[in-house]
Short mmCIF file of C-alpha atoms in Angstrom, two decimals:
data_model
loop_
_atom_site.label_atom_id
_atom_site.label_comp_id
_atom_site.label_asym_id
_atom_site.label_seq_id
_atom_site.Cartn_x
_atom_site.Cartn_y
_atom_site.Cartn_z
CA MET A 1 8.74 -59.31 47.27
CA GLY A 2 5.87 -60.58 44.73
CA ARG A 3 3.53 -60.47 48.33
CA GLU A 4 4.61 -57.27 48.32
CA ILE A 5 3.94 -56.21 45.10
CA GLN A 6 0.14 -57.65 45.44
CA GLN A 7 -0.52 -56.01 48.12
CA CYS A 8 0.42 -52.62 46.98
CA LEU A 9 -1.71 -53.24 43.87
CA ALA A 10 -4.35 -54.39 45.69
CA SER A 11 -4.55 -50.38 47.15
CA ILE A 12 -3.05 -48.48 44.04
CA THR A 13 -5.68 -45.83 42.35
CA ASP A 14 -6.86 -45.78 38.67
CA GLU A 15 -4.36 -42.55 38.61
CA GLN A 16 -1.27 -44.23 40.01
CA ARG A 17 -1.99 -47.57 38.00
CA LYS A 18 -1.19 -45.35 34.95
CA VAL A 19 1.69 -44.01 35.96
CA TYR A 20 3.12 -47.30 37.61
CA ASP A 21 2.37 -48.64 33.85
CA VAL A 22 4.37 -46.28 32.20
CA VAL A 23 7.00 -46.72 34.36
CA MET A 24 7.32 -50.27 34.34
CA ASP A 25 7.03 -50.32 30.61
CA ALA A 26 10.35 -48.46 30.81
CA VAL A 27 12.05 -50.50 32.68
CA THR A 28 11.14 -53.36 31.27
CA ASN A 29 12.53 -51.92 27.87
CA ASP A 30 15.55 -50.32 29.32
CA SER A 31 14.58 -46.91 27.75
CA GLY A 32 16.25 -44.71 30.46
CA VAL A 33 13.33 -42.53 30.89
CA MET A 34 13.46 -39.83 33.09
CA PHE A 35 10.26 -38.88 34.82
CA PHE A 36 9.51 -36.08 37.15
CA LEU A 37 5.65 -37.00 39.53
CA TYR A 38 4.17 -34.23 40.70
CA GLY A 39 1.59 -34.32 43.40
CA HIS A 40 0.72 -32.25 46.44
CA GLY A 41 1.19 -34.01 49.82
CA GLY A 42 -1.12 -37.23 50.20
CA THR A 43 -1.73 -38.11 46.55
CA GLY A 44 0.78 -41.33 46.98
CA LYS A 45 4.14 -40.06 45.79
CA THR A 46 5.73 -42.35 48.63
CA PHE A 47 3.42 -45.06 48.20
CA LEU A 48 3.69 -45.33 44.13
CA TRP A 49 7.47 -45.50 45.25
CA LYS A 50 7.19 -48.57 47.38
CA THR A 51 4.98 -50.41 44.62
CA LEU A 52 7.31 -49.89 41.35
CA SER A 53 10.78 -50.49 43.87
CA ALA A 54 9.04 -54.21 44.75
CA ALA A 55 7.74 -54.37 41.50
CA VAL A 56 11.04 -54.07 39.70
CA ARG A 57 12.99 -55.78 42.47
CA SER A 58 10.73 -58.82 42.47
CA ASN A 59 11.90 -58.71 38.33
CA GLY A 60 15.22 -59.15 39.99
CA GLU A 61 16.46 -55.45 38.81
CA ILE A 62 18.63 -53.09 41.43
CA VAL A 63 16.38 -50.56 43.01
CA ILE A 64 18.35 -47.18 44.15
CA ASN A 65 16.12 -45.10 46.56
CA VAL A 66 17.24 -42.14 47.21
CA ALA A 67 15.35 -38.73 49.41
CA SER A 68 16.30 -35.74 50.20
CA SER A 69 16.67 -36.00 53.92
CA GLY A 70 17.01 -38.67 55.98
CA ILE A 71 14.02 -38.86 58.04
CA ALA A 72 12.69 -38.86 54.35
CA SER A 73 15.00 -41.97 53.41
CA LEU A 74 13.08 -43.80 56.28
CA LEU A 75 9.65 -44.06 54.38
CA LEU A 76 11.39 -45.74 51.21
CA PRO A 77 13.12 -49.29 51.58
CA ASP A 78 16.51 -49.19 51.83
CA GLY A 79 16.50 -45.43 51.30
CA ARG A 80 19.67 -43.50 51.44
CA THR A 81 20.19 -39.73 51.12
CA ALA A 82 21.45 -38.29 48.13
CA HIS A 83 24.72 -37.02 49.78
CA SER A 84 25.15 -40.32 50.92
CA ARG A 85 24.34 -42.34 47.94
CA PHE A 86 26.03 -39.84 45.15
CA GLY A 87 28.60 -38.68 47.32
CA LEU A 88 27.46 -34.84 47.26
CA PRO A 89 28.95 -32.34 49.42
CA ILE A 90 27.31 -30.52 52.40
CA ASN A 91 27.70 -27.32 50.48
CA VAL A 92 27.25 -27.12 46.84
CA HIS A 93 28.08 -24.53 44.57
CA GLU A 94 29.38 -24.43 40.88
CA SER A 95 32.70 -26.19 41.15
CA SER A 96 31.15 -28.91 43.36
CA THR A 97 32.07 -32.62 42.52
CA CYS A 98 30.93 -36.03 43.91
CA SER A 99 33.36 -38.02 45.55
CA ILE A 100 33.14 -40.93 43.85
CA SER A 101 36.14 -42.63 42.51
CA GLN A 102 35.85 -44.12 38.61
CA GLN A 103 36.99 -47.56 39.27
CA SER A 104 35.02 -47.95 42.76
CA PRO A 105 32.11 -50.24 43.10
CA GLN A 106 29.95 -47.16 43.42
CA ALA A 107 30.60 -45.84 40.21
CA GLU A 108 29.93 -48.92 38.62
CA LEU A 109 26.65 -48.85 40.39
CA LEU A 110 25.68 -45.65 39.04
CA ILE A 111 27.24 -44.62 36.03
CA ARG A 112 26.96 -46.71 32.58
CA ASP A 113 27.19 -44.30 29.80
CA ASP A 114 26.99 -40.43 28.96
CA LYS A 115 23.01 -40.52 29.05
CA PRO A 116 21.53 -38.52 32.17
CA PHE A 117 22.06 -40.62 35.25
CA GLY A 118 24.16 -43.28 33.58
CA GLY A 119 21.21 -43.95 30.96
CA LYS A 120 19.25 -45.66 33.73
CA VAL A 121 14.90 -45.10 34.35
CA VAL A 122 14.88 -42.35 36.96
CA VAL A 123 12.15 -41.53 38.60
CA LEU A 124 12.21 -38.01 41.08
CA GLY A 125 9.21 -36.70 42.42
CA ASP A 126 7.74 -33.56 44.61
CA ASP A 127 5.42 -30.74 45.19
CA PHE A 128 6.40 -27.69 43.65
CA ARG A 129 3.96 -25.67 45.89
CA GLN A 130 5.87 -26.70 49.28
CA ILE A 131 8.85 -24.98 49.28
CA LEU A 132 11.51 -22.76 47.00
CA PRO A 133 15.45 -23.27 46.51
CA VAL A 134 16.69 -20.55 49.37
CA VAL A 135 19.24 -18.17 47.44
CA LEU A 136 21.24 -15.55 49.59
CA LYS A 137 20.28 -12.36 48.75
CA ALA A 138 18.84 -13.20 45.14
CA SER A 139 16.12 -11.96 43.02
CA ARG A 140 13.16 -13.17 42.07
CA GLN A 141 14.50 -14.20 38.64
CA ASP A 142 17.75 -16.15 40.54
CA ILE A 143 15.51 -17.97 42.43
CA VAL A 144 13.16 -19.00 39.70
CA HIS A 145 16.81 -19.88 37.73
CA ALA A 146 17.92 -22.41 40.56
CA THR A 147 14.47 -24.33 40.96
CA ILE A 148 14.79 -27.81 39.16
CA ASN A 149 12.70 -26.87 36.11
CA SER A 150 15.50 -24.77 35.15
CA SER A 151 18.24 -27.67 35.08
CA ALA A 152 19.34 -28.49 31.68
CA LEU A 153 18.15 -32.37 32.38
CA TRP A 154 14.72 -30.79 32.56
CA ASN A 155 14.06 -30.87 28.73
CA PHE A 156 15.05 -34.90 29.25
CA CYS A 157 11.71 -35.05 31.78
CA ARG A 158 8.99 -36.73 31.20
CA VAL A 159 6.27 -35.03 33.50
CA MET A 160 3.41 -36.93 35.50
CA LYS A 161 0.82 -35.50 37.85
CA LEU A 162 -0.98 -37.06 41.03
CA THR A 163 -4.12 -35.39 42.04
CA LYS A 164 -6.17 -37.67 43.88
CA ASN A 165 -5.59 -37.46 48.04
CA MET A 166 -5.22 -40.90 49.10
CA ARG A 167 -5.64 -40.20 52.75
CA LEU A 168 -8.84 -38.70 51.94
CA GLN A 169 -9.87 -41.85 49.90
CA SER A 170 -8.91 -44.00 53.01
CA TYR A 171 -10.64 -41.92 55.36
CA ASN A 172 -13.81 -42.77 53.18
CA ASP A 173 -13.68 -45.91 52.82
CA GLY A 174 -12.03 -47.45 56.04
CA GLU A 175 -13.40 -47.80 59.38
CA ALA A 176 -12.00 -44.33 60.18
CA SER A 177 -15.04 -43.16 59.34
CA ILE A 178 -17.06 -42.62 61.85
CA GLU A 179 -19.43 -40.27 63.69
CA ILE A 180 -19.10 -38.90 67.19
CA PRO A 181 -22.11 -40.11 69.40
CA ASP A 182 -24.15 -36.72 70.36
CA ASP A 183 -22.83 -37.75 74.62
CA MET A 184 -19.11 -37.07 73.17
CA LEU A 185 -20.02 -33.41 72.60
CA ILE A 186 -17.78 -30.92 74.89
CA GLY A 187 -19.49 -30.02 77.67
CA ASP A 188 -22.22 -32.89 77.79
CA SER A 189 -20.19 -35.17 79.51
CA GLU A 190 -19.63 -35.29 83.26
CA ASP A 191 -16.03 -36.69 82.62
CA PRO A 192 -15.46 -35.62 78.88
CA PHE A 193 -11.52 -36.36 79.47
CA ARG A 194 -12.46 -40.18 80.41
CA ASP A 195 -14.88 -40.58 78.10
CA LEU A 196 -12.39 -38.62 75.03
CA LEU A 197 -9.66 -41.51 76.32
CA GLU A 198 -12.69 -44.73 76.05
CA PHE A 199 -14.05 -43.97 72.68
CA VAL A 200 -10.27 -43.61 70.83
CA TYR A 201 -8.99 -46.41 72.84
CA PRO A 202 -11.51 -48.74 73.62
CA ASP A 203 -10.64 -52.10 74.77
CA LEU A 204 -6.74 -50.35 75.47
CA LEU A 205 -5.30 -53.53 77.18
CA SER A 206 -6.80 -55.64 75.19
CA ASN A 207 -5.08 -54.45 72.07
CA MET A 208 -1.96 -52.64 73.07
CA TYR A 209 0.57 -54.94 71.35
CA ASP A 210 -1.44 -54.30 68.33
CA ARG A 211 0.17 -52.00 65.96
CA ASP A 212 -2.81 -51.10 64.05
CA TYR A 213 -4.11 -50.25 66.71
CA PHE A 214 -2.49 -47.64 67.78
CA GLN A 215 -1.44 -46.23 63.82
CA ARG A 216 -5.48 -46.14 63.20
CA ARG A 217 -5.99 -43.56 66.20
CA ALA A 218 -4.84 -40.08 67.71
CA ILE A 219 -6.13 -37.56 69.99
CA LEU A 220 -4.98 -33.69 68.87
CA ALA A 221 -4.25 -31.76 71.38
CA PRO A 222 -3.85 -28.04 71.50
CA THR A 223 -1.21 -27.70 74.44
CA ASN A 224 1.56 -29.40 75.73
CA GLU A 225 -0.53 -29.68 79.49
CA CYS A 226 -3.04 -31.76 77.52
CA VAL A 227 -0.63 -33.77 75.82
CA GLU A 228 1.04 -34.99 79.29
CA SER A 229 -2.48 -35.49 81.38
CA LEU A 230 -3.36 -37.89 78.56
CA ASN A 231 -0.08 -39.93 78.29
CA ASP A 232 -0.38 -40.14 82.22
CA HIS A 233 -3.78 -41.39 82.09
CA LEU A 234 -3.34 -43.85 79.70
CA MET A 235 0.59 -44.79 81.33
CA SER A 236 -1.76 -45.46 84.75
CA LEU A 237 -3.87 -48.16 83.10
CA LEU A 238 -1.43 -50.06 81.68
CA PRO A 239 0.24 -53.16 84.06
CA GLY A 240 3.72 -53.20 85.52
CA GLU A 241 6.12 -50.96 87.28
CA GLU A 242 6.42 -47.44 86.10
CA LYS A 243 10.08 -46.38 85.52
CA VAL A 244 10.75 -42.50 86.17
CA TYR A 245 13.48 -40.87 83.47
CA MET A 246 14.79 -37.23 84.48
CA SER A 247 16.37 -34.72 82.04
CA SER A 248 19.62 -33.54 82.68
CA ASP A 249 19.41 -29.55 82.38
CA SER A 250 22.05 -26.83 82.65
CA MET A 251 22.68 -23.51 80.97
CA CYS A 252 25.26 -23.82 78.22
CA ARG A 253 29.11 -22.54 79.21
CA ASP A 254 29.95 -20.09 76.54
CA GLU A 255 31.30 -17.07 76.36
CA HIS A 256 27.55 -15.62 76.57
CA THR A 257 26.96 -17.51 79.86
CA THR A 258 27.65 -15.25 83.13
CA GLU A 259 28.04 -16.76 86.42
CA ASP A 260 25.02 -14.78 87.27
CA ASN A 261 23.24 -16.21 84.93
CA ALA A 262 23.75 -19.51 85.51
CA GLU A 263 23.07 -18.74 89.46
CA ILE A 264 19.63 -16.99 88.16
CA TYR A 265 18.32 -19.95 86.17
CA SER A 266 19.08 -22.29 88.42
CA THR A 267 18.61 -26.20 87.14
CA GLU A 268 15.27 -26.66 89.49
CA PHE A 269 13.78 -23.92 87.00
CA LEU A 270 14.86 -25.01 84.17
CA ASN A 271 13.17 -28.51 84.76
CA THR A 272 10.09 -26.39 85.39
CA ILE A 273 9.93 -25.12 81.52
CA ARG A 274 7.40 -25.75 79.80
CA CYS A 275 7.57 -24.70 75.38
CA SER A 276 7.42 -26.11 72.45
CA GLY A 277 10.30 -27.94 70.69
CA VAL A 278 11.84 -28.57 74.67
CA LEU A 279 11.40 -32.04 76.10
CA SER A 280 9.40 -32.56 79.31
CA HIS A 281 11.60 -32.83 82.73
CA VAL A 282 10.48 -36.10 83.39
CA LEU A 283 9.11 -38.98 81.37
CA ARG A 284 7.41 -41.95 82.96
CA ILE A 285 7.06 -45.16 80.70
CA LYS A 286 6.44 -48.71 81.21
CA VAL A 287 7.60 -52.10 79.36
CA GLY A 288 4.85 -52.46 76.57
CA ALA A 289 4.09 -48.52 76.19
CA PRO A 290 4.17 -47.99 72.36
CA VAL A 291 6.59 -45.08 71.87
CA MET A 292 7.36 -42.69 69.23
CA LEU A 293 10.60 -41.45 68.77
CA ILE A 294 10.91 -37.69 67.18
CA ARG A 295 14.84 -38.49 66.16
CA ASN A 296 17.04 -41.17 64.93
CA ILE A 297 19.04 -42.77 67.69
CA ASP A 298 20.28 -46.26 66.31
CA GLN A 299 18.81 -46.66 62.95
CA ALA A 300 20.41 -50.66 62.28
CA ARG A 301 18.07 -51.48 65.74
CA GLY A 302 15.26 -49.58 64.24
CA LEU A 303 15.61 -46.59 66.83
CA CYS A 304 14.30 -44.00 64.55
CA ASN A 305 11.79 -41.30 63.67
#
């Protein structure tokens, strides 16, 4: 934890450092302050939470990292969803209660006195501009009333802001800030497809086991066909035997599906469908090929988004 906090503090911005100092002062003095960190995407909210988490843990304190969704919880050390950590029901209404028994270890961890959040230092964070709460058939007034700053707890909250985009700063300062040579312009090369791959992934075979090599590079493609062509070509460059896996496509058997539809939409036809959100019928991979998962399969084994 000591090494991690030093690495984080070496990359922290002046704006984030001010927030860090204020929160850590509240933790050190056990003042039980409630903070709300407001900033749009890319300003480093998650990075700051990781930094605070490492700093508090290095002092032997307990940190509870809670996110609104399963995918967001994976970005935090030992992250858990709010429903899991606080025992919240999936469908929340006015008479909902948390399923935490009074004598349980979870209650001992969370509840200390009658102050908001048991008197613990709490750091909330979000971007008000991203999404409003969903209230069915509600008026503007009802939606505004459901927002977090209409909560009774908001009066106890100290709001802090982040405005500088960390991603743009790292782009300007890092090696990603490179100029594309004139011969890489579209239409100026005899084989732009090959040249593009060699430009983005130089010395691929020598760097294929370097995680940072792939994290710093990406090709944005307009269609799934382009993505498949790029993947197939790069896969052909990797050594080893190719393994081919095929999907198992079939029509859903329900009251809306007739036997005629099942015959019209045959398995062979379903295998040819190429559209957004539908996986390709054929998956070709090799041992050592980098794979990005888009869903959580087995989080304990690291097979997660």
